[in-house]
PDB file of C-alpha atoms in Angstrom:
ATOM      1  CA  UNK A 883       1.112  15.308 -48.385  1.00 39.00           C
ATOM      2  CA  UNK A 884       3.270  11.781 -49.190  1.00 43.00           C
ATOM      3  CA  UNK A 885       1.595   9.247 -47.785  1.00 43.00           C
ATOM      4  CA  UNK A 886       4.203   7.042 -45.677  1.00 43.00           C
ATOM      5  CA  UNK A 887       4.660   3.420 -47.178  1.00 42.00           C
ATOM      6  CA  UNK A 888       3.324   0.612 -44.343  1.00 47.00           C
ATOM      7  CA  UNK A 889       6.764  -0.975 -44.049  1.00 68.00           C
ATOM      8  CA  UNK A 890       8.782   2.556 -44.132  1.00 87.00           C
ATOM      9  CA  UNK A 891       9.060   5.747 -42.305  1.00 90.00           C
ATOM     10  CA  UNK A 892       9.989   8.498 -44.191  1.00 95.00           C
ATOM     11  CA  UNK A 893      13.037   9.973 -43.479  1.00 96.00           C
ATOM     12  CA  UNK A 894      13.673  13.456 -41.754  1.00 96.00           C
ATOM     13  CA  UNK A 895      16.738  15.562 -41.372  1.00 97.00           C
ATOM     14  CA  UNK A 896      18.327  15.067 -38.080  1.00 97.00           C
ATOM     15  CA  UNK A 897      18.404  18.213 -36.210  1.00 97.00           C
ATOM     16  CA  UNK A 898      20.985  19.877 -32.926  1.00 97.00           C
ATOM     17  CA  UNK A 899      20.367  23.704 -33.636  1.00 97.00           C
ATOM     18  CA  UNK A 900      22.178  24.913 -30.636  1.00 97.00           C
ATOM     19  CA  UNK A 901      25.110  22.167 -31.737  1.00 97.00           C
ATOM     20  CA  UNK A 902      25.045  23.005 -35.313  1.00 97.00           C
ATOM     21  CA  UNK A 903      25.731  26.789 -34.419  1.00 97.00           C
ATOM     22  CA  UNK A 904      28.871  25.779 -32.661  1.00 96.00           C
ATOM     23  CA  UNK A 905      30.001  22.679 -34.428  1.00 97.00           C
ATOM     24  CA  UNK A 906      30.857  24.373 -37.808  1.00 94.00           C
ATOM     25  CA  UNK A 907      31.443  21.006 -39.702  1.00 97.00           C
ATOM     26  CA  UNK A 908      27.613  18.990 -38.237  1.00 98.00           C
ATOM     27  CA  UNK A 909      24.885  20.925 -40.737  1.00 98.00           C
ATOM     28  CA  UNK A 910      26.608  19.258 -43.711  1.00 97.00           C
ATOM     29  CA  UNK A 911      27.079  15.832 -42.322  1.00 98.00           C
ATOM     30  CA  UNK A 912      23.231  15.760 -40.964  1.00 98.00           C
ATOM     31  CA  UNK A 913      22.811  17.038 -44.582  1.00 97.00           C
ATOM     32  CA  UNK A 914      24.492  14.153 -46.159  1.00 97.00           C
ATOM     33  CA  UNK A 915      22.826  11.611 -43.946  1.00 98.00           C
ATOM     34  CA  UNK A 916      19.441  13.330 -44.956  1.00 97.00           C
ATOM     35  CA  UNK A 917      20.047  12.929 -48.754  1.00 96.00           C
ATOM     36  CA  UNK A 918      21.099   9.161 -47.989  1.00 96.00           C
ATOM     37  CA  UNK A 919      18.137   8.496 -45.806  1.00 97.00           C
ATOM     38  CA  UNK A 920      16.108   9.456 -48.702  1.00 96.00           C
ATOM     39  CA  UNK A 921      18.112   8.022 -51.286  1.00 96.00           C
ATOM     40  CA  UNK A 922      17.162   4.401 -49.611  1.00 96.00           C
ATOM     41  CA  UNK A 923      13.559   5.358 -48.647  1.00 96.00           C
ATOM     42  CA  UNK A 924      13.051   6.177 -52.282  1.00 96.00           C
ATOM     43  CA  UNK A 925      14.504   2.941 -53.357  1.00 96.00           C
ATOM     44  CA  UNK A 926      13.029   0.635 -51.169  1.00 96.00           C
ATOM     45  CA  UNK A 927       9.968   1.651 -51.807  1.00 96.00           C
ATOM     46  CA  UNK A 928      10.337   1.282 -55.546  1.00 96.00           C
ATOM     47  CA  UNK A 929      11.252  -1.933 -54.287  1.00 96.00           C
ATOM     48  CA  UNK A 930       8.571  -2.770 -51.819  1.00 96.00           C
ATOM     49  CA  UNK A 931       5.896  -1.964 -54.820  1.00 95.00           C
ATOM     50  CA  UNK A 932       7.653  -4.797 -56.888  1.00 95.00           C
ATOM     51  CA  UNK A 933       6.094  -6.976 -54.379  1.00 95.00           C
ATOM     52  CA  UNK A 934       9.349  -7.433 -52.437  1.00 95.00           C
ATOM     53  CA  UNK A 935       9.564  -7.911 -48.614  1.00 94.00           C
ATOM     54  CA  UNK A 936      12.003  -5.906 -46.800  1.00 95.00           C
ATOM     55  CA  UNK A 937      12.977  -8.036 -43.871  1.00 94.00           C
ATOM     56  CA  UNK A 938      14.975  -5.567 -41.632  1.00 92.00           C
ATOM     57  CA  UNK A 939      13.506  -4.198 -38.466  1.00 87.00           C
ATOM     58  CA  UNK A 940      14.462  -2.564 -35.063  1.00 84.00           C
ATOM     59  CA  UNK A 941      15.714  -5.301 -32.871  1.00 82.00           C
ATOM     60  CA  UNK A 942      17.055  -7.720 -35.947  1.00 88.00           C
ATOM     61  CA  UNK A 943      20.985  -6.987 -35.732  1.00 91.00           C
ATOM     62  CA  UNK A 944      22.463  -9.638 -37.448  1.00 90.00           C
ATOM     63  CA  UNK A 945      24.576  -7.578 -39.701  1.00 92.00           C
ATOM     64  CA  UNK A 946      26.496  -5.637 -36.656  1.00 93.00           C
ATOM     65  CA  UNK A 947      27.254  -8.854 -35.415  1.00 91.00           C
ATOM     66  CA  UNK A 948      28.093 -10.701 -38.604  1.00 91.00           C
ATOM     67  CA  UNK A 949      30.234  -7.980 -40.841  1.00 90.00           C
ATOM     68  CA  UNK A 950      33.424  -7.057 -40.430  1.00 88.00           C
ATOM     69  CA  UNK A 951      34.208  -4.780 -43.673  1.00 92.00           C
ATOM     70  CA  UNK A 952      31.877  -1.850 -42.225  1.00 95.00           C
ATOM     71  CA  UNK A 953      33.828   1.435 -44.027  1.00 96.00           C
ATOM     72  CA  UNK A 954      33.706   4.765 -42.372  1.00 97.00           C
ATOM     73  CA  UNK A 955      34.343   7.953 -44.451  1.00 97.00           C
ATOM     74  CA  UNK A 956      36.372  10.619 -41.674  1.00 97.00           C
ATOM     75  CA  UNK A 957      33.594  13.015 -41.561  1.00 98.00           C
ATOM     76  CA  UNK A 958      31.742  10.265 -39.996  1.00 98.00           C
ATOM     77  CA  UNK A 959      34.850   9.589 -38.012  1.00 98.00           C
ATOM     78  CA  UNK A 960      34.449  12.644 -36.085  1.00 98.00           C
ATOM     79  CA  UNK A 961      30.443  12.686 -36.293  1.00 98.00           C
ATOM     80  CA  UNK A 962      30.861   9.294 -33.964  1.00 97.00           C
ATOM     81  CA  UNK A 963      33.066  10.838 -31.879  1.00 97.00           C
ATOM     82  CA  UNK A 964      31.191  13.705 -31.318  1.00 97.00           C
ATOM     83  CA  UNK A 965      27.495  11.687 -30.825  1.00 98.00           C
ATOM     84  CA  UNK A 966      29.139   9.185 -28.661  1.00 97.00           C
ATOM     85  CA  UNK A 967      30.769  12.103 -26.253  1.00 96.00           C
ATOM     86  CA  UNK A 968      28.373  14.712 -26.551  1.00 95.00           C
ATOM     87  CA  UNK A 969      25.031  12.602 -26.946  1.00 96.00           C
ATOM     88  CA  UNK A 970      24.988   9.567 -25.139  1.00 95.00           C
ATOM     89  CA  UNK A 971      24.520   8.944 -21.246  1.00 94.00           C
ATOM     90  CA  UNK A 972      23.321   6.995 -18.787  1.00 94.00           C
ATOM     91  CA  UNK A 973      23.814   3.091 -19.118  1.00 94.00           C
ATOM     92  CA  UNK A 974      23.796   3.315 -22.542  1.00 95.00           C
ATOM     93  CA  UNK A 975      27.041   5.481 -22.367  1.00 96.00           C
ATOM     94  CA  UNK A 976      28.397   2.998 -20.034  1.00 95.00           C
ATOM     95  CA  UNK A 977      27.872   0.136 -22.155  1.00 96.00           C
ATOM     96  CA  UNK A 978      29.309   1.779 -25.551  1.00 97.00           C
ATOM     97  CA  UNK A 979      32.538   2.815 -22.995  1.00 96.00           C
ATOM     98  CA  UNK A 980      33.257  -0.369 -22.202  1.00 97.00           C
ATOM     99  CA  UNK A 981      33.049  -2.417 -25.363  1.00 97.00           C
ATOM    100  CA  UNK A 982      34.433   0.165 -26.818  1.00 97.00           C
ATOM    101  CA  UNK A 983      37.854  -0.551 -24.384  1.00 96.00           C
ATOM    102  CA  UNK A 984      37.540  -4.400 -24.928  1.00 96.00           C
ATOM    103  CA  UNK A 985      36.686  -4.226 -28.613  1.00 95.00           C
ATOM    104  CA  UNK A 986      38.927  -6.451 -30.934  1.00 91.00           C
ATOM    105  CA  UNK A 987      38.265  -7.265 -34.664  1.00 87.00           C
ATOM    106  CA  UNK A 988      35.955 -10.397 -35.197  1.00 85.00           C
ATOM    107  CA  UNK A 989      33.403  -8.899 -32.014  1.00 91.00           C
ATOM    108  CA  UNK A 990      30.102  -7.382 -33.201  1.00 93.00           C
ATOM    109  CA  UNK A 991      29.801  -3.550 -33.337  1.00 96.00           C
ATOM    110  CA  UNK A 992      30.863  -1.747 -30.322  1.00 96.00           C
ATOM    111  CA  UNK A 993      28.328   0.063 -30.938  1.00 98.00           C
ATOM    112  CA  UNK A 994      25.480  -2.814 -30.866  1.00 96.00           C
ATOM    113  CA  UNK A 995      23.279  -2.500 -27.498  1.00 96.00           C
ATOM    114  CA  UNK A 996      20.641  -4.654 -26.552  1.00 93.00           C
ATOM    115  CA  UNK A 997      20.734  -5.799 -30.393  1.00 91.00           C
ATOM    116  CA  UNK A 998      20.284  -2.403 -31.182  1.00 94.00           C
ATOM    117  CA  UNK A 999      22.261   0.438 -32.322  1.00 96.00           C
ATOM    118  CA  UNK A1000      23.839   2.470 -29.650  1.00 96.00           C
ATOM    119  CA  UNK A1001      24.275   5.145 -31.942  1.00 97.00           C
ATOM    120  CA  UNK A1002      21.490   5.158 -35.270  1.00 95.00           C
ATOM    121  CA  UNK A1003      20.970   8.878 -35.911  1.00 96.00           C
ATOM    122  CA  UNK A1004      24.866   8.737 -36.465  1.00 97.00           C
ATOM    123  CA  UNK A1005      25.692   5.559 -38.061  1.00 97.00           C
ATOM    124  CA  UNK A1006      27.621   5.550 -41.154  1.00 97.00           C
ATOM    125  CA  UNK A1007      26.059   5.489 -44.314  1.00 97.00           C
ATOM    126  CA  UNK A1008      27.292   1.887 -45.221  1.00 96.00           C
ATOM    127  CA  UNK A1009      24.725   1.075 -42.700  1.00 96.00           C
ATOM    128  CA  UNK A1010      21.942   3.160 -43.999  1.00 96.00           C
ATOM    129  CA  UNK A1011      22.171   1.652 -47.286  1.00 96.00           C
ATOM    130  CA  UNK A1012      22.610  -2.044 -46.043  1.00 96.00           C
ATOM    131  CA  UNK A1013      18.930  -3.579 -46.632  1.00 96.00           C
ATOM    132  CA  UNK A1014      17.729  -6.833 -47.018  1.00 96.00           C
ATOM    133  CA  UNK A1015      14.430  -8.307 -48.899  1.00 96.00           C
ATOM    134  CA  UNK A1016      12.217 -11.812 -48.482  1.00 95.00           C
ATOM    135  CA  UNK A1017      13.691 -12.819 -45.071  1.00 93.00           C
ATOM    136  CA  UNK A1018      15.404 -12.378 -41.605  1.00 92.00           C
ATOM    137  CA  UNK A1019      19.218 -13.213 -41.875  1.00 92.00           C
ATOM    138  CA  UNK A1020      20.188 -16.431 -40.547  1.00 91.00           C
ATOM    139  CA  UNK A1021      22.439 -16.329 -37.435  1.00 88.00           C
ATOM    140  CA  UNK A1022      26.153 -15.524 -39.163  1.00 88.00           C
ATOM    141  CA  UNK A1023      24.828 -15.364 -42.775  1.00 91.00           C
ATOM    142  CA  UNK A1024      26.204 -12.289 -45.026  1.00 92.00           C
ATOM    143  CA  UNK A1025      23.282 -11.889 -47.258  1.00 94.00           C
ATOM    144  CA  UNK A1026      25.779 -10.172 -49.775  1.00 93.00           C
ATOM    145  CA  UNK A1027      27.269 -13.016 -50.102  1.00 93.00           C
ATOM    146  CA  UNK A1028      24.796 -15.792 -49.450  1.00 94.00           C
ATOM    147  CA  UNK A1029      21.778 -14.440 -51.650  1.00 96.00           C
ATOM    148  CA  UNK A1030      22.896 -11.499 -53.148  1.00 95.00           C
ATOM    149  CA  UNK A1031      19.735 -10.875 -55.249  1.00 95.00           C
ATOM    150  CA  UNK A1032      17.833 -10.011 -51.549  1.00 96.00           C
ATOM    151  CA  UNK A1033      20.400  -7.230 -50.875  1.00 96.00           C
ATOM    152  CA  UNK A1034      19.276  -3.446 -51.940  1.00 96.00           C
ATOM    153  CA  UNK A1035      21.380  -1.497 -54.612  1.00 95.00           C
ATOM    154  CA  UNK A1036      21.611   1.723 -53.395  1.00 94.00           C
ATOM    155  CA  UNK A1037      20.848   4.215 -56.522  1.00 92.00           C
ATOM    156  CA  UNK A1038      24.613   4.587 -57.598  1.00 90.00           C
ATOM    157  CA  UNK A1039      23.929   8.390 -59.022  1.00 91.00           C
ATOM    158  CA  UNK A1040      22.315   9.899 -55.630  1.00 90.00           C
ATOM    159  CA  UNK A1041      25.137   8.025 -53.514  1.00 88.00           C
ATOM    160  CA  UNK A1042      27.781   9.425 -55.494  1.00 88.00           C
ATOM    161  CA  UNK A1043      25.569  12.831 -54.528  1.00 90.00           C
ATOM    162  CA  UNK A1044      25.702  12.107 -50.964  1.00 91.00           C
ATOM    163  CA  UNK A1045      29.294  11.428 -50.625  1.00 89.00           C
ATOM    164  CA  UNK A1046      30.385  14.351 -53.241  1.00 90.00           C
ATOM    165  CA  UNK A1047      28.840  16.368 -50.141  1.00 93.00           C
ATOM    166  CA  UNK A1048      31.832  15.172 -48.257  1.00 95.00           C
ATOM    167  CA  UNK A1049      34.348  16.749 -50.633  1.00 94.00           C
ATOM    168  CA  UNK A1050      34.507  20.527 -49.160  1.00 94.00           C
ATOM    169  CA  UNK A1051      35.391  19.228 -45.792  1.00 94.00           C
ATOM    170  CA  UNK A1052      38.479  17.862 -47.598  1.00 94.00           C
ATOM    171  CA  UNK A1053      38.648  21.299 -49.581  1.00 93.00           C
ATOM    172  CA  UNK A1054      38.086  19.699 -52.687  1.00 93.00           C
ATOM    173  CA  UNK A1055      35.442  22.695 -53.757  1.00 90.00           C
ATOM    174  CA  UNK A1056      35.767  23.460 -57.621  1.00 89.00           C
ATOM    175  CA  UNK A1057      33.406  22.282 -59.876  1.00 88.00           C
ATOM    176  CA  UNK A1058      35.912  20.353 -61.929  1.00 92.00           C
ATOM    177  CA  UNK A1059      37.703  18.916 -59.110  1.00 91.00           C
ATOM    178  CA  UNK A1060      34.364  17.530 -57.351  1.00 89.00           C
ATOM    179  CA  UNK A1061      33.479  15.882 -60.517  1.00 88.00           C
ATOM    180  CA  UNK A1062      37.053  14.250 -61.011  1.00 91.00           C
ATOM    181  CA  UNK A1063      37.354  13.253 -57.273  1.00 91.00           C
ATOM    182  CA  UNK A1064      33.775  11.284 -57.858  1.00 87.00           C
ATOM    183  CA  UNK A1065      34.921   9.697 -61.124  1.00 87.00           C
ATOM    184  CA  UNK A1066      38.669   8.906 -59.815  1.00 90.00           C
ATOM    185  CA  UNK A1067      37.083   8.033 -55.992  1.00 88.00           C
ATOM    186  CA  UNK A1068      39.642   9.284 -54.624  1.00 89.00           C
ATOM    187  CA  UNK A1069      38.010   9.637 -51.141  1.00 91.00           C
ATOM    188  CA  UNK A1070      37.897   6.163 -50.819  1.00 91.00           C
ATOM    189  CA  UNK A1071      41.705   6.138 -49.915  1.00 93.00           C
ATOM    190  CA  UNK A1072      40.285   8.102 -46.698  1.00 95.00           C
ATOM    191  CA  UNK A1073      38.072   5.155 -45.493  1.00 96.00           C
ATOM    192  CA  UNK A1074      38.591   3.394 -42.877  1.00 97.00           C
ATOM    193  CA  UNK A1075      36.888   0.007 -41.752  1.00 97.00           C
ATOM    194  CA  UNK A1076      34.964   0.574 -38.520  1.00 96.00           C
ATOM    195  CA  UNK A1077      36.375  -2.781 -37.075  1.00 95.00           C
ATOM    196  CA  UNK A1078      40.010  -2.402 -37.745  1.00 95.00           C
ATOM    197  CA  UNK A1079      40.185   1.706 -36.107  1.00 95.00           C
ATOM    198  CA  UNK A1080      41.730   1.668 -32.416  1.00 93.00           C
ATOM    199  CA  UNK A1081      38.527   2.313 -30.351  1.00 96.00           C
ATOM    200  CA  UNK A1082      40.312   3.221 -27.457  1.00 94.00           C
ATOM    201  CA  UNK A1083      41.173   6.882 -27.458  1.00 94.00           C
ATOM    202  CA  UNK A1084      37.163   7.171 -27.857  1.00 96.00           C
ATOM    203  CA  UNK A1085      37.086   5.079 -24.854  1.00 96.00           C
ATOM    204  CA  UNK A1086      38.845   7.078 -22.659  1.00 95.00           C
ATOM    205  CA  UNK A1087      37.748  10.358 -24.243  1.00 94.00           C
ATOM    206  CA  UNK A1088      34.370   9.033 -22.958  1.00 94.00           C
ATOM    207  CA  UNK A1089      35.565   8.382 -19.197  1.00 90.00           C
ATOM    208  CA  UNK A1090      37.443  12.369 -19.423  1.00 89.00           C
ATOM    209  CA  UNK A1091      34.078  13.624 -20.594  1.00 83.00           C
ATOM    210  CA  UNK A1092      31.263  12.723 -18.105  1.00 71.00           C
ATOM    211  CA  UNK A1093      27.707  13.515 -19.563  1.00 68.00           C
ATOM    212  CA  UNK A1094      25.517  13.743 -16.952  1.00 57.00           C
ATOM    213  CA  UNK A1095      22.655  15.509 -18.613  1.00 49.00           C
ATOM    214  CA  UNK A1096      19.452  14.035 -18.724  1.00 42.00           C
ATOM    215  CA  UNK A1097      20.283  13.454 -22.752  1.00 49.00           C
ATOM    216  CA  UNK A1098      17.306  11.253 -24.321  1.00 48.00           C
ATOM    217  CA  UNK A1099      18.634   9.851 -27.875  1.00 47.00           C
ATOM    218  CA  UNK A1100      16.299   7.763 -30.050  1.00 46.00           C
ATOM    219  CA  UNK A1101      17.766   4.584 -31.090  1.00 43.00           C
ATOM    220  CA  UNK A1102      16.383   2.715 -34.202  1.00 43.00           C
TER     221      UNK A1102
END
């Protein structure tokens, strides 16, 4: 049994069985987010042994208010779409509808409630791998930019083994072609940068679909 570090939980796979039998492209995105989770788990903790300080916590959200180069790979496109429609209710859903209507680039995440994420079990991996050591983020600082040296570095080989997860859904599936898709990175010309995409057709997709369930989603 691994014991779990003092400053980290360690991660588990995210789990919808009835949704994953009927949502034929959600096993292998809750896959990739899996092997990311544990990617930075593994690495911070290397990290935290060093004697480092990581200085992120639920509640500090300082980076969805600050950055505005957050990119978005389309199989998390559609894994928002789907989490914000199917998953989210109450005032929470509300909330997400509505800034999602009014958003405009330079506003914080749309997806930011309360200071917290509206929508962590789905957020993109840019945000999974975004850490920060020795101390809290001053109000509008970019860490990457300001003190660099506090900022994880994701392992480079097991995120180019997250994302080359991605490359059947784009039915890139031979050996040969994986590898030179990862070397060339050609997926990258699929990204796109959560705060310059049109949030309104997700909007109004939200107001068409109602959720009234009584759905109860962990946040951070």
């Amino acid at each position: 049994m691994k014991k779990k570090h003092t400053q980290l939980r360690i991660p588990e796979r995210l789990a919808y069985p009835k949704d994953e039998k009927k949502v034929q492209w959600l096993s292998l995105l809750l896959e990739i987010y899996y092997l990311a989770d544990k990617s930075v788990y593994e690495g911070l903790r290397k990290e935290l042994k060093k004697g480092k300080i990581l200085a992120c916590a639920c509640g500090c959200s300082n980076c969805c208010s600050t950055h505005t180069t957050i990119p978005v790979y389309p199989l998390e496109m559609i894994g928002l779409y789907w989490y914000v429609i199917e998953k989210i209710s109450g005032k929470r859903r509300y909330q997400i509808q509505s800034q999602l209507h009014d958003f405009s680039i330079g506003n914080s995440c749309p997806f930011l409630v309360n200071e917290r994420c509206g929508i962590h079990p789905m957020r993109p991996m840019a945000c999974r791998f975004f850490n920060v050591f020795s101390k809290s983020c001053l109000e509008k600082e970019d860490p990457f930019y300001t003190r660099r040296y506090d900022v994880f570095t994701p392992n480079e080989a097991t995120k180019n083994k997250a994302i080359a997860r991605m490359l059947p859904f784009h039915g890139i599936v031979g050996k040969e072609q994986q590898e030179n898709a990862i070397k060339s990175g050609s997926l990258n010309e699929t990204i796109q940068n959560l705060h310059e995409i049109d949030w309104q057709n997700l909007s109004e997709r939200m107001k068409r679909t109602p959720h009234d369930h009584n759905c109860k989603t962990k946040g951070c």
